[in-house]
Coordinates of C-alpha atoms and ligand atoms in Angstrom, one line a residue:
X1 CA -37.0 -7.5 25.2
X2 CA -35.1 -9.6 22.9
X3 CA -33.5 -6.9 21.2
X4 CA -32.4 -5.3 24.4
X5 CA -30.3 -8.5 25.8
X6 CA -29.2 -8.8 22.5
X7 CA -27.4 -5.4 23.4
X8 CA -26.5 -6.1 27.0
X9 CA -24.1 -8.6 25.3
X10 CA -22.1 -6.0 23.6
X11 CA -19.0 -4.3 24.8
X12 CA -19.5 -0.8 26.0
X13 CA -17.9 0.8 23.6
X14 CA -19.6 -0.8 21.0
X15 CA -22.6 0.8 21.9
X16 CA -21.5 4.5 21.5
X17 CA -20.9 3.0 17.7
X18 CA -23.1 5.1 15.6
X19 CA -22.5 3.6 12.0
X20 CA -24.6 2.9 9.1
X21 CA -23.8 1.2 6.2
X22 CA -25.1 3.0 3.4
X23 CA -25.1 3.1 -0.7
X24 CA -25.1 6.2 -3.0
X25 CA -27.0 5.4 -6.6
X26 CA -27.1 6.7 -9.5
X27 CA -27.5 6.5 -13.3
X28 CA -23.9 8.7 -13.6
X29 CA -20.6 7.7 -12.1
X30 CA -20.3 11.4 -12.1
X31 CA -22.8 11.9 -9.8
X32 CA -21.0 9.7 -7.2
X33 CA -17.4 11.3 -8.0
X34 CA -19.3 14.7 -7.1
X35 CA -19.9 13.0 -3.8
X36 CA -16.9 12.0 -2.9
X37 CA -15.0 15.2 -3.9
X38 CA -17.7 17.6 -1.7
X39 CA -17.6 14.4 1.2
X40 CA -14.1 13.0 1.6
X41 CA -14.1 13.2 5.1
X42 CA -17.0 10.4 4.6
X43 CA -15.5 7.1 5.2
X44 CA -15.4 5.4 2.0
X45 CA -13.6 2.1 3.2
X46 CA -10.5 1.3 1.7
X47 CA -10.8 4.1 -1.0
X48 CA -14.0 4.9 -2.6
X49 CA -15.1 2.2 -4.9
X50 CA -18.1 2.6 -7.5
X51 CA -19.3 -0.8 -8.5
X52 CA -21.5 -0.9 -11.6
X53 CA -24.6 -3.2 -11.0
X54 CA -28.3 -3.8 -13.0
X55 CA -27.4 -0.5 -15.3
X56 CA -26.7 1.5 -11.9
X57 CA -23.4 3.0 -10.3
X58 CA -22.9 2.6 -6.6
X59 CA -20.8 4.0 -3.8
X60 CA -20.7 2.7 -0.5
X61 CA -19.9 4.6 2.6
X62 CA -20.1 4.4 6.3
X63 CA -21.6 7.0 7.8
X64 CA -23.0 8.5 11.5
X65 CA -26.5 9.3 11.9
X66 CA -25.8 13.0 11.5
X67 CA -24.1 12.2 8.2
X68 CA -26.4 10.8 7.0
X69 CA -29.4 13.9 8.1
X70 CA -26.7 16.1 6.5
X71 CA -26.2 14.1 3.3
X72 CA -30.0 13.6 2.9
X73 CA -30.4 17.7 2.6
X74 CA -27.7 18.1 0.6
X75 CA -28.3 15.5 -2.2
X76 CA -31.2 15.7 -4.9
X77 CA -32.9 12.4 -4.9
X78 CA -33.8 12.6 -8.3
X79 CA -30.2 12.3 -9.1
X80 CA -28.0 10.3 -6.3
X81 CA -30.3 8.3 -4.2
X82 CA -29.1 7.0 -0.7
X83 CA -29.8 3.4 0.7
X84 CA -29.3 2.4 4.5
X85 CA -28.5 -1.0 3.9
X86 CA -27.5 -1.8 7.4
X87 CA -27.5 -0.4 11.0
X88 CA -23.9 -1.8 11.4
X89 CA -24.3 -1.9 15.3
X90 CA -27.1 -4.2 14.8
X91 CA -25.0 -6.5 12.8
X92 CA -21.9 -6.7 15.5
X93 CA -24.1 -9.6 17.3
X94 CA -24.3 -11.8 14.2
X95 CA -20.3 -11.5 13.3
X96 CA -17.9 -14.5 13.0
X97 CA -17.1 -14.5 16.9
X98 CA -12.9 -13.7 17.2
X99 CA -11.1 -16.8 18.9
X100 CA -11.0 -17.3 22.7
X101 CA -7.2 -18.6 24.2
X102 CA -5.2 -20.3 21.8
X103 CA -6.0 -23.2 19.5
X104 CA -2.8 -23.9 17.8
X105 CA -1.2 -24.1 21.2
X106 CA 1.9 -22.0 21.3
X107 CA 2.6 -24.1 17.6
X108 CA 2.2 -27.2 19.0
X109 CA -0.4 -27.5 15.9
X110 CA 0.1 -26.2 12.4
X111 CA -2.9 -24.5 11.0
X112 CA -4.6 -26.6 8.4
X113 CA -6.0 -24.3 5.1
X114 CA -9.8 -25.4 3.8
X115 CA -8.7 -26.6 0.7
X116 CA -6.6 -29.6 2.0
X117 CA -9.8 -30.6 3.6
X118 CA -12.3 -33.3 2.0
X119 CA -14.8 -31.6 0.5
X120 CA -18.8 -31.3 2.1
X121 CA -17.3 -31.4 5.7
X122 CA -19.4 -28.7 7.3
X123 CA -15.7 -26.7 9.0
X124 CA -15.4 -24.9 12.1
X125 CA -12.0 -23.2 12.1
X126 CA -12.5 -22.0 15.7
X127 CA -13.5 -17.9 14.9
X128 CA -11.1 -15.5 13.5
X129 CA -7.8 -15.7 14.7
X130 CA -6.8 -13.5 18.0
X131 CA -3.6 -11.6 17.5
X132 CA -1.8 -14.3 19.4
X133 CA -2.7 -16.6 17.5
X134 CA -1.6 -15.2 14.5
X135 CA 1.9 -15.9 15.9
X136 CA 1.3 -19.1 17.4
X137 CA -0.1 -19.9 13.6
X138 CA 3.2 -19.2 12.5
X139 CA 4.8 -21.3 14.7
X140 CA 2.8 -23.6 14.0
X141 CA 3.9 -24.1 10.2
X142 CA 8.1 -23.6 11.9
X143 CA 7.5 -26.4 13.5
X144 CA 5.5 -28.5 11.1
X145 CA 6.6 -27.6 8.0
X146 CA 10.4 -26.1 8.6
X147 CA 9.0 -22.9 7.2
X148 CA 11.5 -20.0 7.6
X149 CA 10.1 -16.7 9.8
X150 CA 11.7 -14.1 9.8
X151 CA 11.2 -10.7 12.7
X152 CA 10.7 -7.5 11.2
X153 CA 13.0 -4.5 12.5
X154 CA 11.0 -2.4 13.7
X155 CA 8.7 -2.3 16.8
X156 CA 4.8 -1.1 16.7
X157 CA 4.1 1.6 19.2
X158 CA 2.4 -1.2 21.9
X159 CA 6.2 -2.9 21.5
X160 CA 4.7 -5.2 19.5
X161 CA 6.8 -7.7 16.8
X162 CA 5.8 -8.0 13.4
X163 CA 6.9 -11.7 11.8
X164 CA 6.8 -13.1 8.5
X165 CA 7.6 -16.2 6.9
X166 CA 9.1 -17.6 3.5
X167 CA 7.0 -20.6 2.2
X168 CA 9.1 -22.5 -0.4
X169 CA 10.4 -25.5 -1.1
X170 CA 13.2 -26.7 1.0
X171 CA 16.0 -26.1 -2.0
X172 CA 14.5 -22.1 -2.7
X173 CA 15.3 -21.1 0.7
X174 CA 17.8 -18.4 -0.5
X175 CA 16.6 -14.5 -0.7
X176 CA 16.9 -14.0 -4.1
X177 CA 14.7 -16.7 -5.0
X178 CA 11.6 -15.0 -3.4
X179 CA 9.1 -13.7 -6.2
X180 CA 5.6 -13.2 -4.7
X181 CA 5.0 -10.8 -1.4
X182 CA 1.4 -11.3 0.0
X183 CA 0.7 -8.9 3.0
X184 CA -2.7 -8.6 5.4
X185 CA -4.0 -7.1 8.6
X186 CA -2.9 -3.6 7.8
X187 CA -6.5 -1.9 8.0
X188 CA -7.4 -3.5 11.5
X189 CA -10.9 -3.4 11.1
X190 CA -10.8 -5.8 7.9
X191 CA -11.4 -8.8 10.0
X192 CA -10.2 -12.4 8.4
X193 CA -6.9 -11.3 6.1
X194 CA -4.4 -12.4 8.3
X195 CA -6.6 -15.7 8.1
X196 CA -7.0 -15.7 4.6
X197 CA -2.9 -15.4 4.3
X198 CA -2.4 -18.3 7.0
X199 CA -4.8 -20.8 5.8
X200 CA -3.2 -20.4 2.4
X201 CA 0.1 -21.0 3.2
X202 CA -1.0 -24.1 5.0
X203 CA -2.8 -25.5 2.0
X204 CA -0.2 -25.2 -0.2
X205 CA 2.1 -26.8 2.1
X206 CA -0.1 -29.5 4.0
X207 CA -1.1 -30.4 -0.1
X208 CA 2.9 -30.4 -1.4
X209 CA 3.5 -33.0 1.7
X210 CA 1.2 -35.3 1.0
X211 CA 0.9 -35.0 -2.6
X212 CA -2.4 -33.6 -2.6
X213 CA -4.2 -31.2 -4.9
X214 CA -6.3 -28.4 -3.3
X215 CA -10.8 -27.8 -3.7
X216 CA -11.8 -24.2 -3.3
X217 CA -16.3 -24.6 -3.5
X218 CA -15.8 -25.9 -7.5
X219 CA -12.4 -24.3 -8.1
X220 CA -9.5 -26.8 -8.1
X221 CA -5.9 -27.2 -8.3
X222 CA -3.6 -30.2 -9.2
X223 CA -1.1 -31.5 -7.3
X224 CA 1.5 -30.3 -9.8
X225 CA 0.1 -26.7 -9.6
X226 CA 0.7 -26.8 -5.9
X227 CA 4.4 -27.1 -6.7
X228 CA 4.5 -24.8 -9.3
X229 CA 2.6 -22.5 -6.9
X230 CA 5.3 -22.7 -3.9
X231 CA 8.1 -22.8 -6.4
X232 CA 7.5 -18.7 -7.2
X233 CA 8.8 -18.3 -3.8
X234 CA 6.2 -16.5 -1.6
X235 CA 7.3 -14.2 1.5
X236 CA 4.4 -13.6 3.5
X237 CA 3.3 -11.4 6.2
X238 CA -0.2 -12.2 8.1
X239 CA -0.7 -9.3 10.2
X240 CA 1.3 -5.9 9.3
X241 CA -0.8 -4.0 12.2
X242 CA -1.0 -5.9 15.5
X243 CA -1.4 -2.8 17.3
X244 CA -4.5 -1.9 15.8
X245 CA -6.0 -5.2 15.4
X246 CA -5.7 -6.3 19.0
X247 CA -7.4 -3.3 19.2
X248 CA -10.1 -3.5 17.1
X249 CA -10.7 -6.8 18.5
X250 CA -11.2 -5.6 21.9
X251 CA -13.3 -3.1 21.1
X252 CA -15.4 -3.8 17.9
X253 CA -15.5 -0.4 17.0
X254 CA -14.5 -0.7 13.2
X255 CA -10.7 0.5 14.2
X256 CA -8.7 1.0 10.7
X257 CA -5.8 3.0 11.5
X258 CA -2.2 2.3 13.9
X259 CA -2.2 3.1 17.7
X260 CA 0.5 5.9 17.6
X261 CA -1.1 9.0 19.3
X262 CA 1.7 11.3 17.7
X263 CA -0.7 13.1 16.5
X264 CA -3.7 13.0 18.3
X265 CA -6.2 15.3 19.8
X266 CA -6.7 15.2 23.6
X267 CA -10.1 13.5 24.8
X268 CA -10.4 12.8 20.6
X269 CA -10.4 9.0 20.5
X270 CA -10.8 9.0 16.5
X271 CA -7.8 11.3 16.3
X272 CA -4.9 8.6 17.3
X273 CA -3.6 6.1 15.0
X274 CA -2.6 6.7 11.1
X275 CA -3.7 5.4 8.1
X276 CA -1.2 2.7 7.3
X277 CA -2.5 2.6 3.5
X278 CA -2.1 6.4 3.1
X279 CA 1.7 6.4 4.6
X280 CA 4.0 5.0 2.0
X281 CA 6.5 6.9 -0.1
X282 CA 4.2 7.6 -3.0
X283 CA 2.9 11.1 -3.8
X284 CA 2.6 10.9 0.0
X285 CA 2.5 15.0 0.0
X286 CA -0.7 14.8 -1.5
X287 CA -1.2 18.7 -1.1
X288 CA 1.4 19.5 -3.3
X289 CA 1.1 16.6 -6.2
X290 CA -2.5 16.3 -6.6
X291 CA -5.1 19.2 -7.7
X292 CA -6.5 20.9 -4.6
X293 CA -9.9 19.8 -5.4
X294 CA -9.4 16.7 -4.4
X295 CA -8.1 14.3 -1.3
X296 CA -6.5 11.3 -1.8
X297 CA -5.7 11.4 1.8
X298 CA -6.3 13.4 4.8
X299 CA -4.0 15.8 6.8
X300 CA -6.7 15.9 9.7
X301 CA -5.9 12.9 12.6
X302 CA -9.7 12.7 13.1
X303 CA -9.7 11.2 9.9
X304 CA -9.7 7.6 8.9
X305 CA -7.3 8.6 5.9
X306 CA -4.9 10.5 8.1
X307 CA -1.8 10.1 6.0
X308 CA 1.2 10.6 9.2
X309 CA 3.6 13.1 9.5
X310 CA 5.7 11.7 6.9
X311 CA 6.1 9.1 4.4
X312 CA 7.3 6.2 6.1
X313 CA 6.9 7.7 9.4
X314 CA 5.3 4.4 11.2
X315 CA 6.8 1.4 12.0
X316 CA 4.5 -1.1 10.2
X317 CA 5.1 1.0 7.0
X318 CA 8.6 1.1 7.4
X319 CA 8.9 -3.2 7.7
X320 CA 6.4 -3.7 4.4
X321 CA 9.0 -1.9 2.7
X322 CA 12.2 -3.1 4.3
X323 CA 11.5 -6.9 2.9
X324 CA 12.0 -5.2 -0.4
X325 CA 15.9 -5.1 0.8
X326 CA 16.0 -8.3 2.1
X327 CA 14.1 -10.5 -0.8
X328 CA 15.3 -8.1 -3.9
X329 CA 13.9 -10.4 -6.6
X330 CA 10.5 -9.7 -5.1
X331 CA 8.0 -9.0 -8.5
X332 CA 4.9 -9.5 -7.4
X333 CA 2.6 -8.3 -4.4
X334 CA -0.6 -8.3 -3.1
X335 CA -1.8 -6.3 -0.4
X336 CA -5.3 -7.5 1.5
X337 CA -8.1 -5.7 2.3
X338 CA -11.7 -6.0 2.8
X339 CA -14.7 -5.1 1.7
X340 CA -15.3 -4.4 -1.6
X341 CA -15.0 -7.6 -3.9
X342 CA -12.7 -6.4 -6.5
X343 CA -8.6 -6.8 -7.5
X344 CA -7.2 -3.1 -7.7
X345 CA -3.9 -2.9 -10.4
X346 CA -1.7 0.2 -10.9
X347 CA -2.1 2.8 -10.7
X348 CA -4.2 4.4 -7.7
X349 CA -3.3 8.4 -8.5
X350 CA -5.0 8.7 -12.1
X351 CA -6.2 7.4 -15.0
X352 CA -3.8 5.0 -16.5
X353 CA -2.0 6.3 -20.0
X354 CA 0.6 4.7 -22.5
X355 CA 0.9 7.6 -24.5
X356 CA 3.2 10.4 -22.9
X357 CA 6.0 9.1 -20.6
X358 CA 6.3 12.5 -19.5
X359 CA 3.2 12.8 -17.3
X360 CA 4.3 10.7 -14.8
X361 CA 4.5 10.6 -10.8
X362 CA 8.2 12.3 -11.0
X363 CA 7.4 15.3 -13.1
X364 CA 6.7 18.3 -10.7
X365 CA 5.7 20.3 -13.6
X366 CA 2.3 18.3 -13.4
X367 CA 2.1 18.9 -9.1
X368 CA -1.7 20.1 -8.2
X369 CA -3.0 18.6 -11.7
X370 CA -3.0 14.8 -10.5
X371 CA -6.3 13.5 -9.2
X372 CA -9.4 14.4 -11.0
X373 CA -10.4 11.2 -13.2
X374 CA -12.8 13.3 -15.2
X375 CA -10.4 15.0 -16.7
X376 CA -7.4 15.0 -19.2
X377 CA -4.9 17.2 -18.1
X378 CA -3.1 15.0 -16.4
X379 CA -3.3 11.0 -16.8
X380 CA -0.6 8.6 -15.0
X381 CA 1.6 6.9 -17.3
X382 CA 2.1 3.3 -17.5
X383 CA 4.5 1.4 -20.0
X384 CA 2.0 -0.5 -22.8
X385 CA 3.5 -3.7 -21.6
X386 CA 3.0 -3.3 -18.5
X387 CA -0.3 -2.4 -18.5
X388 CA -1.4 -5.6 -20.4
X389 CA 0.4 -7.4 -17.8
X390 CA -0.9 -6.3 -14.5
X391 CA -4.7 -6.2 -16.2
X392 CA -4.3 -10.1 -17.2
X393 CA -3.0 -11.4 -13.5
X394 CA -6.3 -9.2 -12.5
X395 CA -8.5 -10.8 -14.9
X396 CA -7.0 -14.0 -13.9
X397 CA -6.9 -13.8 -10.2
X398 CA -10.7 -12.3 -10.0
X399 CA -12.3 -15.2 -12.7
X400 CA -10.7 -18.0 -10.5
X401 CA -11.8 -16.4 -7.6
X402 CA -15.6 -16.3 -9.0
X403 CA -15.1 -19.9 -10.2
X404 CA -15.6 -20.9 -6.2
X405 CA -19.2 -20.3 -6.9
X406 CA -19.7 -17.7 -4.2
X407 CA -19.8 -14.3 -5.3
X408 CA -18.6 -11.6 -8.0
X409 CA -15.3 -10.1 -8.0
X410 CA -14.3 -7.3 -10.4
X411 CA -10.9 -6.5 -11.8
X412 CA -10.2 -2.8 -11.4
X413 CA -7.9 -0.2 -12.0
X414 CA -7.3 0.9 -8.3
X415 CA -8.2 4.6 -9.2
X416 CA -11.7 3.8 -9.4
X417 CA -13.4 6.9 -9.8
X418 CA -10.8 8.4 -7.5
X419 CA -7.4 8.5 -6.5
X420 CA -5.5 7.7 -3.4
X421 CA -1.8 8.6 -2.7
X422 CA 0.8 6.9 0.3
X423 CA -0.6 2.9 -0.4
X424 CA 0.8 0.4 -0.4
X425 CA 0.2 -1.0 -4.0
X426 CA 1.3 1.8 -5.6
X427 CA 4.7 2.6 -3.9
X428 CA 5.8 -1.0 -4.5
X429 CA 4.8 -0.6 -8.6
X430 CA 6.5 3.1 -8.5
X431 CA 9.9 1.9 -6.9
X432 CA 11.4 0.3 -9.9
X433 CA 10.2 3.8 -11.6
X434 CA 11.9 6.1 -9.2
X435 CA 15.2 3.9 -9.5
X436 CA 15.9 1.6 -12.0
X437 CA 18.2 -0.5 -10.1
X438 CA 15.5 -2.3 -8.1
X439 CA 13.6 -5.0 -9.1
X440 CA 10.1 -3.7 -11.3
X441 CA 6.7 -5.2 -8.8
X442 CA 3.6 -5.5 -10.1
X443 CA 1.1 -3.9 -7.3
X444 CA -2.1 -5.4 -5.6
X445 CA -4.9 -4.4 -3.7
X446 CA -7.3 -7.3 -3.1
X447 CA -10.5 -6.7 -1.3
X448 CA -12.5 -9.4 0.0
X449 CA -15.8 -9.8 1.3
X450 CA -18.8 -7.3 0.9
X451 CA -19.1 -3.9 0.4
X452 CA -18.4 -1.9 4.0
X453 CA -19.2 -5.3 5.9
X454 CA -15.7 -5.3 8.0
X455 CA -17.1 -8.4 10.0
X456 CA -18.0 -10.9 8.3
X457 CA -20.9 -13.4 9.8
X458 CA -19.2 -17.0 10.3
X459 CA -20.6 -18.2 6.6
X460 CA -19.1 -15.5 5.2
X461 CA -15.5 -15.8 7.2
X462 CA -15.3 -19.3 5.9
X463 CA -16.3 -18.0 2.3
X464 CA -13.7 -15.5 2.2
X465 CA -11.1 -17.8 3.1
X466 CA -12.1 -20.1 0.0
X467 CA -12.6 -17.0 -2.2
X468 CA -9.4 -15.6 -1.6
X469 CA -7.1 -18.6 -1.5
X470 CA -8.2 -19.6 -5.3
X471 CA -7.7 -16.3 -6.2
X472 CA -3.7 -16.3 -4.2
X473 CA -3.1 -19.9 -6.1
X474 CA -4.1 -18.2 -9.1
X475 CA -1.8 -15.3 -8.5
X476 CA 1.0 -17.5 -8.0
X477 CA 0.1 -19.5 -11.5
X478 CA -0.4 -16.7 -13.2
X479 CA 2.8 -14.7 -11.9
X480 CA 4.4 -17.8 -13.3
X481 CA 3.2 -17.6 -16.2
X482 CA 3.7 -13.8 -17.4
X483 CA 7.1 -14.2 -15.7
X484 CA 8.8 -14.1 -12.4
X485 CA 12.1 -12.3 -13.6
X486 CA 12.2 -9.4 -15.6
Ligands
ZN1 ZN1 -8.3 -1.7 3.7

């Protein structure tokens, strides 16, 4: 009887959620990459992510029940073994709940990071942030802090405004002297970025006005560093899709993708919306540049991967790249995402090499050879120096952000064990590449929490925000340190 009040409380369309979280295992990466190639309709999350663990590989997927009956004939147990580690229905009623009405009060109050707080306080921030509060977050820290916002061009589909803010100090308000680009919210379903990004910001600038260091669980940060950290210059944007996280929100059904029905199916719910993190001008015609063997993206709007009907054709794509133009000194960038526990570095499309500049993204005479990891026909090339660089900010970022004393976090190359064109990481890296004149960015995907867990429980909400926020300042330090000009 318990169990079925338990579900009276959920919304309707939760219900008609049939997901399970599941793990593929086995002693071969290979194994898994076979699984993906003959599955990618499967929704990997993110991108598919093997994690080695205990002299094991694993894959993590959400699936349906008839997935999974499907999967369970087709696989040979003795060689790829399948664990249901959670009915993810079952979990909805022990999430972090999502905030009721508005607790920073239009931006009457500034939002106030965990790190500025004293230490062994047990916190309740309240829930993760509604979409409206998101904005009255931001103007919250306007009208605390002075901290510049700025309004993206272009509309979402709902009409809805997507802001940003510079967080600096006072003198380094100028656009050129903007050096770190942090982004969140763009996979709706990935509940807690756009609080990750706004707690952040708050810490560093609650902790620069009243000369404070900042405590992440047993990672911490000087007072000094705090400077040094808002000197880079950080441009910021909490929540890329509001469309699709009100949405989400409303509905707990593990929504990823935009609102724009362009392209949809009628009576198809899963067919509206695009896949952000599959839009952006990077080997976005993945038919053409990668082998056919594989997808690094989907041309079916059923899918969560669905890649548009054009590079760039969605508005929330479009304003991630257009502060490019307006802060042109940007050289470092992290997109957010949940759940995997890892930092992705370029590039997403292939194995990295440092060998042969000619097998790169640009050269069509390598179009449907990109893709397959396993192979060495084709391999993406990456300048030696570069490489060294964008591996070290990983290694960096990922040990501070174990330091908290939560969890693991891996650095990765954000192929993985395979590739993914249109994201967001790799267009920024790959600009400078198409066209020297722009500034050269160093491309981030960080994903927080746990593997296919979208919504995090209210312990693990809180530790995310700590997590992440030692691994941002440590960004920032880092960026600093390998350089912030070219
Ligand atoms: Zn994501």
């Amino acid at each position: 009887m318990k169990a079925l009040s338990l579900l009276g409380l959920l919304p309707a369309s939760a219900l008609a959620l049939d997901a399970l979280s599941v793990a593929f295992t086995s002693d071969e990466a290979s194994h898994l990459y076979n699984v993906i190639r003959r599955n990618s309709e499967l929704d990997y999350g993110c991108r598919p992510v093997v994690m080695r663990s205990e002299g094991e590989h694993r894959l993590h997927a959400i699936v349906s029940s008839e997935q999974l009956e499907s999967l369970k004939r087709s696989l040979d147990p003795a060689v790829v073994r399948i664990e249901v580690s959670e009915n993810l229905q079952k979990r909805q009623a022990a999430t972090a709940p999502i905030g009721k009405g508005d607790r920073f009060k239009g931006g009457k109050v500034a939002p106030q990071g965990l790190g500025s707080r004293k230490a062994g306080q047990p916190v309740d921030l309240g829930g993760i942030m509604n979409v409206d509060e998101v904005y009255s977050a931001m103007k919250g820290l306007e009208n605390k802090y002075k901290t510049d916002l700025f309004t993206a061009p272009y509309k979402t589909y709902e009409g809805q405004t997507v802001i940003g803010g510079v967080a600096n100090k006072a003198e380094q308000k100028k656009k050129d002297k903007q050096y770190i680009y942090l982004t969140s919210g763009i996979h709706a379903r990935e509940r807690g970025g756009p609080d990750n990004l706004i707690y952040f910001i708050s810490d560093l600038l609650y902790a620069n006005e009243h000369r404070t260091g900042l405590t992440y669980g047993k990672k911490k940060y000087t007072n000094s560093q705090v400077k040094k950290a808002l000197g880079t210059g950080i441009v910021f944007i909490p929540l890329t899709n509001p469309d699709g996280v009100r949405y989400d929100q409303k509905n707990g059904n593990l929504w990823r993708k935009n609102r724009n029905p362009t392209s949809s199916f009628p009576g198809n719910e899963r067919s509206v919306g695009v896949d952000l993190n599959r839009n952006f001008d990077f080997l976005w015609n993945y038919t053409k540049h990668f082998d056919p063997s594989v997808s690094p993206a989907s041309n079916n709007p059923s899918s969560e991967a669905f890649y548009g009907t054009a590079p760039f054709s969605e508005p929330e794509t479009k304003n991630m790249a257009w502060v490019y133009d307006m802060f042109p000194k940007i050289r470092w960038f992290i997109d957010v995402h949940s759940a995997a526990g890892t930092l992705l570095y370029s590039w997403g499309d292939d194995v990295n090499q440092a060998n042969d500049p000619k097998q790169n993204l640009f050269n069509p005479r390598y179009d449907g050879k990109r893709g397959v990891v396993e192979d060495s026909l084709y391999k993406e090339y990456i300048d030696e120096e570069d490489w060294y660089n964008v591996a070290l900010q990983a290694n960096r970022t990922t040990d501070a952000m174990v330091s908290v004393g939560g969890r693991t976090y891996e650095p990765q190359q954000a192929v993985g064990l395979y590739p993914t064109s249109g994201a967001s990481d790799d267009y920024s890296f790959s600009r400078w590449h198409k066209n020297k004149k722009v500034n050269k960015v160093y491309g981030y995907t960080m994903e927080f929490g746990y593997p296919t867990n979208f919504y995090p429980t209210s312990e693990e909400f809180i530790q995310n925000i700590l997590d992440t926020n030692a691994g941002f300042m440590e960004f920032c330090l880092t960026a600093a340190e390998i350089g912030l000009k070219d």
